mmCIF file of C-alpha atoms in Angstrom:
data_model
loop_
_atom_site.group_PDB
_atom_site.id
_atom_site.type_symbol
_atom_site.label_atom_id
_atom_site.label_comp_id
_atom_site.label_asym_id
_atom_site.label_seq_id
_atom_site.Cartn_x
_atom_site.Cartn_y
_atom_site.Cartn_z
ATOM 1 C CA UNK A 1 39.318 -95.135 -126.000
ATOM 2 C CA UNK A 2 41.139 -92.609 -123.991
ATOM 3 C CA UNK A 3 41.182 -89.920 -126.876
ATOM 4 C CA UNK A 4 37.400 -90.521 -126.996
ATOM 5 C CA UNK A 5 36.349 -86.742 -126.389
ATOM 6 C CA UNK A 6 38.008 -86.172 -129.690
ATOM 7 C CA UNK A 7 36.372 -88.801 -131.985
ATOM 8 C CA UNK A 8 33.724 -87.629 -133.324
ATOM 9 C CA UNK A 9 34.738 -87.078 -137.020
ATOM 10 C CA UNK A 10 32.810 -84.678 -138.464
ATOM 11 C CA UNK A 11 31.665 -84.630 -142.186
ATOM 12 C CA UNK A 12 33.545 -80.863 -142.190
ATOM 13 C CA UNK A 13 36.375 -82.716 -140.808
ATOM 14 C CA UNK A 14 36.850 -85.372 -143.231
ATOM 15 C CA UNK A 15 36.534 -82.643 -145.930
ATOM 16 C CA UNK A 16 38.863 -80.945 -144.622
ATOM 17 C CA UNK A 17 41.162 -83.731 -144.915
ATOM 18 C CA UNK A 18 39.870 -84.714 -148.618
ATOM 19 C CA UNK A 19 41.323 -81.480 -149.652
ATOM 20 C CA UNK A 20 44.221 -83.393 -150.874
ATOM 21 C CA UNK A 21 44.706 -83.432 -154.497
ATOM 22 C CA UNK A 22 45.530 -79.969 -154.385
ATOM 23 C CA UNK A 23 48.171 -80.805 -151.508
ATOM 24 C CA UNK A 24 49.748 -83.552 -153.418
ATOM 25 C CA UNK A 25 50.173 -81.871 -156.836
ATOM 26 C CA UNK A 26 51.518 -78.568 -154.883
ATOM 27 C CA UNK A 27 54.076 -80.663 -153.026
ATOM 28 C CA UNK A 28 55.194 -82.916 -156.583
ATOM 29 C CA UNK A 29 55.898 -79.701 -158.229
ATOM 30 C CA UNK A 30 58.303 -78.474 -155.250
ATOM 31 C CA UNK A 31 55.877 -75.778 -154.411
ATOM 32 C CA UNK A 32 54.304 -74.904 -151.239
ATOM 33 C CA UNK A 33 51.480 -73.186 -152.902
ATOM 34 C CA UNK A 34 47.900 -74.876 -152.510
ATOM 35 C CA UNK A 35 49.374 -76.636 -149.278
ATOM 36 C CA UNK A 36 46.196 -75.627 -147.025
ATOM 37 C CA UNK A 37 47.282 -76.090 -143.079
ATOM 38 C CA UNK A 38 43.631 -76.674 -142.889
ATOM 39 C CA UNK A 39 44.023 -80.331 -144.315
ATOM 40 C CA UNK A 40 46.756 -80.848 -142.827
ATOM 41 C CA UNK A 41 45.544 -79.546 -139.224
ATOM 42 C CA UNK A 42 41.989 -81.565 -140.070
ATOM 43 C CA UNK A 43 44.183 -84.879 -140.545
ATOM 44 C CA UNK A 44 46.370 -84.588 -137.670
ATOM 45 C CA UNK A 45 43.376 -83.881 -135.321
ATOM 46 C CA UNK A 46 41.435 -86.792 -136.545
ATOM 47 C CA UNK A 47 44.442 -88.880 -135.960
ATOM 48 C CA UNK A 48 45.427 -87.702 -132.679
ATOM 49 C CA UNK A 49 41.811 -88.637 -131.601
ATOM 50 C CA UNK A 50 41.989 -91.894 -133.067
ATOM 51 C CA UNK A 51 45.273 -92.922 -130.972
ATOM 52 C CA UNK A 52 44.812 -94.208 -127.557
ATOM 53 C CA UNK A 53 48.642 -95.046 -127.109
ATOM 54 C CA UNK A 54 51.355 -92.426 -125.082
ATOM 55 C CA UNK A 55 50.243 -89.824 -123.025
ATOM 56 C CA UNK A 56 46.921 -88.728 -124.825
ATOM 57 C CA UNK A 57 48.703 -85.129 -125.245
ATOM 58 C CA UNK A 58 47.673 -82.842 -128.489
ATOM 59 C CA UNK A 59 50.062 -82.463 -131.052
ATOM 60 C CA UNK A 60 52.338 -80.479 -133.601
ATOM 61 C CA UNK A 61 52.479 -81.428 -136.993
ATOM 62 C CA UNK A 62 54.746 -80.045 -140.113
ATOM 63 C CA UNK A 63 55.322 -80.840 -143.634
ATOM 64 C CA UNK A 64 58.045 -80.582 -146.072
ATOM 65 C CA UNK A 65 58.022 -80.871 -149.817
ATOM 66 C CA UNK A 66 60.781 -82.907 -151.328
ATOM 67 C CA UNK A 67 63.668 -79.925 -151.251
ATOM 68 C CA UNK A 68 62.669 -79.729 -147.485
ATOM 69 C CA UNK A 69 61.057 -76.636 -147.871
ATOM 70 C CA UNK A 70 58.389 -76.249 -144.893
ATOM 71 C CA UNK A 71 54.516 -76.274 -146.705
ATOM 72 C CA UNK A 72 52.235 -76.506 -143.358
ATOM 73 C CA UNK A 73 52.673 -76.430 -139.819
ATOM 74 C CA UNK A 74 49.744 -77.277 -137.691
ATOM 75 C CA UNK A 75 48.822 -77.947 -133.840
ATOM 76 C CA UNK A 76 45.963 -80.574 -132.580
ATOM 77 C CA UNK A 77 44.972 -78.700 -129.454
ATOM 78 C CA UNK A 78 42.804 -75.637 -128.932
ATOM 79 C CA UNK A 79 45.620 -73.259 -129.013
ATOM 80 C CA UNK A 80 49.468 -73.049 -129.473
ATOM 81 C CA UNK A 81 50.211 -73.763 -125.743
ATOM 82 C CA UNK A 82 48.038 -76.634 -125.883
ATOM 83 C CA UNK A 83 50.728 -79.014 -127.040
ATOM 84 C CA UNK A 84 54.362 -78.833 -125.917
ATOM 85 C CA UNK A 85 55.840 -75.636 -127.683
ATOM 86 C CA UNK A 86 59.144 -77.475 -127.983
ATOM 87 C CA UNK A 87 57.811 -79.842 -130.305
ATOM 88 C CA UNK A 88 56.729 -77.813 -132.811
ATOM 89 C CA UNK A 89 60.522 -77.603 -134.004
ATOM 90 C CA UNK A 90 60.920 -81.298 -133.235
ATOM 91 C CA UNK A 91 58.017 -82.198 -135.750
ATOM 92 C CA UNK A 92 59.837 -80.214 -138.568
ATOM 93 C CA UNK A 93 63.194 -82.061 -137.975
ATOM 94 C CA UNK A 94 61.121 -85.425 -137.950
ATOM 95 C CA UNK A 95 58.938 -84.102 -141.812
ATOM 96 C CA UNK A 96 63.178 -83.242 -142.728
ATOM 97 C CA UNK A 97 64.727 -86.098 -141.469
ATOM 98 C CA UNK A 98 61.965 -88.731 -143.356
ATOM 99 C CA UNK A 99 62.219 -86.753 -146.544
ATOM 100 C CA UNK A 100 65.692 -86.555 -146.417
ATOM 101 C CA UNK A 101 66.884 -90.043 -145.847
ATOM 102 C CA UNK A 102 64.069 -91.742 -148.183
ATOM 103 C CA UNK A 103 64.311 -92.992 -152.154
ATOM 104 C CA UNK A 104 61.455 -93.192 -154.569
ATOM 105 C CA UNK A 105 62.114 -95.606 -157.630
ATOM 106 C CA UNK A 106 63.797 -92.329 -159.858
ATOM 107 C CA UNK A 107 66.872 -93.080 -157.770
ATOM 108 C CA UNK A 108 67.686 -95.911 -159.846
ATOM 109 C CA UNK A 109 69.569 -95.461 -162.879
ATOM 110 C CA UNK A 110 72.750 -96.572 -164.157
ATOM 111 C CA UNK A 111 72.766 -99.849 -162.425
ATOM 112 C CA UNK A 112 72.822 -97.719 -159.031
ATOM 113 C CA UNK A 113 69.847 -96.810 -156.468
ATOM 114 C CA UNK A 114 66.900 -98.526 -155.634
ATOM 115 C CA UNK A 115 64.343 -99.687 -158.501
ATOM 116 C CA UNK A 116 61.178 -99.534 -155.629
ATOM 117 C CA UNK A 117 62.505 -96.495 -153.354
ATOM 118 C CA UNK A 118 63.321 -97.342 -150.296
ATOM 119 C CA UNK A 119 61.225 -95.811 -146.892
ATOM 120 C CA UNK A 120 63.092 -94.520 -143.589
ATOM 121 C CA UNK A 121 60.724 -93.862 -141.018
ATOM 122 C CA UNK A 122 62.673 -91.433 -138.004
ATOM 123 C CA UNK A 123 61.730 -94.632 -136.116
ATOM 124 C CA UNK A 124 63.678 -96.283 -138.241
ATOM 125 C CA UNK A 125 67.151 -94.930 -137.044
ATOM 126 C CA UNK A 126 67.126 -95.642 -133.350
ATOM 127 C CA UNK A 127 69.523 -97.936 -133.032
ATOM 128 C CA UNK A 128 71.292 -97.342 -136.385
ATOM 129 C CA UNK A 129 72.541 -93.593 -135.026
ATOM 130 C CA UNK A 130 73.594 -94.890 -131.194
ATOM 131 C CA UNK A 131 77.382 -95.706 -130.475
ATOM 132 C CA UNK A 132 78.259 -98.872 -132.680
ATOM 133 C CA UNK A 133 75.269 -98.027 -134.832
ATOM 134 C CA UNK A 134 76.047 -97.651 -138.876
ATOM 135 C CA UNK A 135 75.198 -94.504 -138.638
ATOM 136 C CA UNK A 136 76.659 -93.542 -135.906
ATOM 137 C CA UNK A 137 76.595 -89.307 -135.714
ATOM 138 C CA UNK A 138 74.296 -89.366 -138.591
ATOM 139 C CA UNK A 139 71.985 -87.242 -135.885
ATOM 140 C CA UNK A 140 74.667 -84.406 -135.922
ATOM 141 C CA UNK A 141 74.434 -84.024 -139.661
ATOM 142 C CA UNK A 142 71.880 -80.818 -140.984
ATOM 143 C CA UNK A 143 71.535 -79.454 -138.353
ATOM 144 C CA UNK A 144 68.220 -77.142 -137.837
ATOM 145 C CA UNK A 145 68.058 -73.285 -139.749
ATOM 146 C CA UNK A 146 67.601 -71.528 -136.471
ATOM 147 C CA UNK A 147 67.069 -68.660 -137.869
ATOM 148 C CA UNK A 148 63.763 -70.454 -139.532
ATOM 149 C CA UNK A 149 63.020 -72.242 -136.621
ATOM 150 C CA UNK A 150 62.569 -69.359 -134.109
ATOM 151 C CA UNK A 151 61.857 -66.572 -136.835
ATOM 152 C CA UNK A 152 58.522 -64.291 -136.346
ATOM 153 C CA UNK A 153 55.971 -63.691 -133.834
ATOM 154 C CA UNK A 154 55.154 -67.215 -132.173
ATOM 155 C CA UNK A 155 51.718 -65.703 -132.561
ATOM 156 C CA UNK A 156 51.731 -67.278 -136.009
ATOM 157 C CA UNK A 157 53.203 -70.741 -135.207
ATOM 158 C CA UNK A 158 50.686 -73.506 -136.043
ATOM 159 C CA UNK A 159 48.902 -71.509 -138.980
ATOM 160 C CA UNK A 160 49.206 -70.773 -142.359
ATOM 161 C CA UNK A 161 51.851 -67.809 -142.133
ATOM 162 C CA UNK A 162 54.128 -69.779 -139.774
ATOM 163 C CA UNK A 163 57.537 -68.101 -139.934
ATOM 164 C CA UNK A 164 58.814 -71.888 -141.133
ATOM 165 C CA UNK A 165 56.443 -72.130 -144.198
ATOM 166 C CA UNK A 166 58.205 -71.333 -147.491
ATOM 167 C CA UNK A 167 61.586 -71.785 -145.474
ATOM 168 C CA UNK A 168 63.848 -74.984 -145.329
ATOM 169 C CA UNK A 169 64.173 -75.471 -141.785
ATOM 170 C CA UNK A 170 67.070 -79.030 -141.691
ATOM 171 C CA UNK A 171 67.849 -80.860 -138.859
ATOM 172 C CA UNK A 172 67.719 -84.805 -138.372
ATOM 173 C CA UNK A 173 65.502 -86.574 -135.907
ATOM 174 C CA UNK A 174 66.460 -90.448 -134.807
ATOM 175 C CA UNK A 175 62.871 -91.365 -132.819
ATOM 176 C CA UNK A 176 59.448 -91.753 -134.274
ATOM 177 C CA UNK A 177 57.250 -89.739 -135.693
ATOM 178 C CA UNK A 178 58.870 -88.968 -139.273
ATOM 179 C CA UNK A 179 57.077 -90.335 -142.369
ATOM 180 C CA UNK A 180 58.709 -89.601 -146.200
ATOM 181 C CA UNK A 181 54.965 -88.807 -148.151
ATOM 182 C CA UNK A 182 54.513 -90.987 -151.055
ATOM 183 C CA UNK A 183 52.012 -90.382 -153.895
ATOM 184 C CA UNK A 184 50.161 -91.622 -156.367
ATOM 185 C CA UNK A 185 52.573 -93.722 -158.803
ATOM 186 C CA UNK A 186 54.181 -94.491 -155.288
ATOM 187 C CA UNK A 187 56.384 -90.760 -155.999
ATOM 188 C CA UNK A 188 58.277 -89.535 -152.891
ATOM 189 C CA UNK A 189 56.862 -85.769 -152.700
ATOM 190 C CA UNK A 190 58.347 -84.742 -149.279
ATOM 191 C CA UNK A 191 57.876 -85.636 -145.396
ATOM 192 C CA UNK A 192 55.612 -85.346 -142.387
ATOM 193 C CA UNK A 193 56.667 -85.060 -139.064
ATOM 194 C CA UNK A 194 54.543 -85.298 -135.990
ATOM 195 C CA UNK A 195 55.588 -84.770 -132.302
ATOM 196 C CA UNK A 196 54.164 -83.732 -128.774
ATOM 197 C CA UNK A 197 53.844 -87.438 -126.795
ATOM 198 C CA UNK A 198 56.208 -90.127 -126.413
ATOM 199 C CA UNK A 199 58.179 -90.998 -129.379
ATOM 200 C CA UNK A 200 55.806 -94.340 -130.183
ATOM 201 C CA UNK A 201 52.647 -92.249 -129.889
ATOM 202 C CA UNK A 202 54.195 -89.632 -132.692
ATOM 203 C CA UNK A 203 54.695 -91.980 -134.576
ATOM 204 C CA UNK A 204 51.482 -93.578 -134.756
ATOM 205 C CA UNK A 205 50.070 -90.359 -135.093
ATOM 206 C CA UNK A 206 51.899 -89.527 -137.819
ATOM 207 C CA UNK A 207 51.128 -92.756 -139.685
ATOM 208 C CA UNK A 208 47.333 -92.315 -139.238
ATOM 209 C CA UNK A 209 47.717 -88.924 -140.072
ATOM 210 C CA UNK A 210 49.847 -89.343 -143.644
ATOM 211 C CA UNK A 211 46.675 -92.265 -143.575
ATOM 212 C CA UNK A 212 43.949 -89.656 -144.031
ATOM 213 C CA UNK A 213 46.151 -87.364 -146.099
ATOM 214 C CA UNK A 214 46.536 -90.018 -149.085
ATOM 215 C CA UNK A 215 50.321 -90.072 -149.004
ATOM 216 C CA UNK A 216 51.165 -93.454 -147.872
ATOM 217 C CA UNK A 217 50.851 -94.841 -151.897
ATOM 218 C CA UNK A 218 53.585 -97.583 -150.976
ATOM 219 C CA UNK A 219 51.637 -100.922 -151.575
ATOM 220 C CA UNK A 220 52.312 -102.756 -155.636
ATOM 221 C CA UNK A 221 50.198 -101.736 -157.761
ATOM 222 C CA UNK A 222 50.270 -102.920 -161.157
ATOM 223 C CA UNK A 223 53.491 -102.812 -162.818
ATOM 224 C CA UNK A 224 54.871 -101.183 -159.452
ATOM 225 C CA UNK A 225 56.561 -103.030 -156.727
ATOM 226 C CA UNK A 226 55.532 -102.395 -153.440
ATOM 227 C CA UNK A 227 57.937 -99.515 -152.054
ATOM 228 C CA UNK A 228 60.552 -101.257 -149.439
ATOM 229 C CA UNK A 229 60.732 -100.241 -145.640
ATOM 230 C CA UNK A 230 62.867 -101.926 -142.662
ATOM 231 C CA UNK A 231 59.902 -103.281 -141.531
ATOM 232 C CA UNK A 232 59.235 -105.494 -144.454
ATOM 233 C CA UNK A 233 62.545 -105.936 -145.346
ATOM 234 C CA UNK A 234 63.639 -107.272 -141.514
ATOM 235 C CA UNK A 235 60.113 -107.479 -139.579
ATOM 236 C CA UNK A 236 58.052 -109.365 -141.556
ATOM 237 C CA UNK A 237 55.560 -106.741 -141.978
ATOM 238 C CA UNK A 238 54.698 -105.947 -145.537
ATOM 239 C CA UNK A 239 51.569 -103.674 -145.072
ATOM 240 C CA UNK A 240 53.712 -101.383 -142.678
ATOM 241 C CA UNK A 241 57.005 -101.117 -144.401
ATOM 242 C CA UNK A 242 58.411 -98.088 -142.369
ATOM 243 C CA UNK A 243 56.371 -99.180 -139.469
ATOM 244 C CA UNK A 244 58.136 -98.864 -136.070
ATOM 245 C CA UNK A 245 59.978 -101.955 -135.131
ATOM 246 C CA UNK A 246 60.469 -103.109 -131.629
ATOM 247 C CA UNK A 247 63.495 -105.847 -131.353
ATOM 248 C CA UNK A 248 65.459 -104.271 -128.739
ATOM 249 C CA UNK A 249 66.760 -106.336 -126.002
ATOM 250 C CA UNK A 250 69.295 -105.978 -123.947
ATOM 251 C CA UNK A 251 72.897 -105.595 -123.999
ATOM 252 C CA UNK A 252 74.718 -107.732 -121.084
ATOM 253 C CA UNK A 253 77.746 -105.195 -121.707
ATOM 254 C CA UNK A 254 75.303 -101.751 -120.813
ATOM 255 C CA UNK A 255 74.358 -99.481 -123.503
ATOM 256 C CA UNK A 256 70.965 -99.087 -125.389
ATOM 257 C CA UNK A 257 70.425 -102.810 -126.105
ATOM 258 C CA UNK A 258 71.280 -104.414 -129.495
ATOM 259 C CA UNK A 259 68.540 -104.879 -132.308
ATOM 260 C CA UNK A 260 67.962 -107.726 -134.216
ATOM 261 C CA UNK A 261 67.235 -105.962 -137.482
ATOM 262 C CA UNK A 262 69.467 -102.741 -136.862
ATOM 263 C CA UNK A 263 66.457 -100.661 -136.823
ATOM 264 C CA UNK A 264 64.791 -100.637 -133.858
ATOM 265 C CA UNK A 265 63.379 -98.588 -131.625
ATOM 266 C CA UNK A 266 62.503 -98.976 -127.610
ATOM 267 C CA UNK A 267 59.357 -98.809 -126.260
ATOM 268 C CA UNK A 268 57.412 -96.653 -124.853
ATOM 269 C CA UNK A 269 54.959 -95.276 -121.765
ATOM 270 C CA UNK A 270 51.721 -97.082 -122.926
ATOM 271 C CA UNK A 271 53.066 -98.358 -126.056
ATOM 272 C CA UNK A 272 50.133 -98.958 -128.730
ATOM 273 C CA UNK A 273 50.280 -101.726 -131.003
ATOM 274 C CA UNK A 274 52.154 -101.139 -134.396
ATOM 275 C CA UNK A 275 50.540 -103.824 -136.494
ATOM 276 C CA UNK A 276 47.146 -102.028 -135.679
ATOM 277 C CA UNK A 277 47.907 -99.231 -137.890
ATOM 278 C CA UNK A 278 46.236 -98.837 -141.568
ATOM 279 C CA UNK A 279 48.377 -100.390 -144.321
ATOM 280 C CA UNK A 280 49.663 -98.522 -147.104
ATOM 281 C CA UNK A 281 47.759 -97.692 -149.817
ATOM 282 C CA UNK A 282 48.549 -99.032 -153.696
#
């Protein structure tokens, strides 16, 4: 594979990203503390190597708990200019934007919400958020803290005392690489977002990478119904269900083409194959 320099996945590695009970009770309290970058930087690198889609670039990587507070912000490469600098902030709109516009089944009461949850992938809102879309402008809306975003010495960006950590950070991101984090008991407990290659590379990056981190519980198990995505509502694809869908074609009238479910997303440079990535866990 093209990322094969990186592949080797170390015993340290892996235990690094096994670190993950602690991250997935500190994020389901709405608490940053016990959030280690390490498993979080462990994950992403593991998954960046594992991805031969895109450009083969390194990575940034951030995640939010679910009141979109920043709990880790991590890079793939050897250093901070190893990865496009720009997409460090880009990868925190992406964790926002997932967390943000996804349900778990407590939004359901009254006779309102949605008894599974409901996923939104950033992939997800391609076509949704372009002129015609419904949600057209929804990209506009919470906008990015920029005083969080470009706070502190960029010294710190990509470890633990990143100026975004402990800091809600906003903004909304309509291409892939955004992932809402699900837990155990299939609880929505915050967002990831990943970004540094083309937009279908992030986002299988970001899959593989909530993957190793444990937070993709979205499959039924038991009593609980599998938690619903576009892509298993509209695709067909009920192991992936916010998995990136490409129906695009085009529009004889110009534009960005029209999508069959209302949720897709173009392709890319050296697109990778979506059904390839790991289902979701029970």
């Amino acid at each position: 594979m093209r990322r094969a320099a990186k592949m080797i996945l170390t015993a340290s590695l892996l235990g690094g990203v096994l670190l993950l009970s602690t991250l997935t009770m500190a994020v389901a309290d709405d608490e940053c503390e016990g959030v280690l970058p390490m498993a979080l930087q462990s994950a992403l690198a593991a998954a960046t190597a594992a991805e031969a889609s895109g450009l083969n670039n390194n990575m940034w990587a951030t995640i939010v708990n679910r009141d979109g507070v920043v709990c880790a912000v991590a890079f793939s490469g050897s250093n901070r200019g190893a990865q496009w600098p720009g997409s460090r902030v880009i990868s925190a709109q992406k964790a926002n934007t997932a967390n943000a516009f996804s349900l778990d089944r407590s939004s359901s009461s009254g006779g309102s919400g949605q008894p599974a949850g409901l996923a939104l992938s950033t992939a997800n809102l391609y076509s949704a958020v372009n002129p015609g879309g419904s949600l057209y402008g929804l990209q506009h809306s919470n906008p990015v803290n920029p005083a969080v975003a470009y706070a502190g010495n960029p010294e710190n960006y990509g470890q633990a005392n990143d100026p975004m950590v402990g800091r809600r950070i906003g903004g909304v991101n309509v291409f892939g690489g955004g992932l809402a984090l699900y837990a155990k008991g299939h609880v929505l407990v915050g967002g990831l977002g990943v970004s540094g290659d083309t937009s279908c590379a992030d986002h299988n990056i970001a899959w593989r990478t909530r993957h190793l981190l444990g937070l993709d519980h979205m499959a039924a198990s038991g009593s609980l119904p599998a938690v619903p995505g576009p892509a298993s509502l509209f695709a067909g694809d009920a192991t992936h269900p916010d998995n990136i869908i490409f129906d695009i074609v085009p529009n004889p009238n110009g534009g960005t083409g029209n999508s069959a479910s209302g949720f897709g997303h173009p392709k890319c440079l050296n697109t990778g194959d979506p059904a390839a990535l790991p289902a979701v866990q029970p």
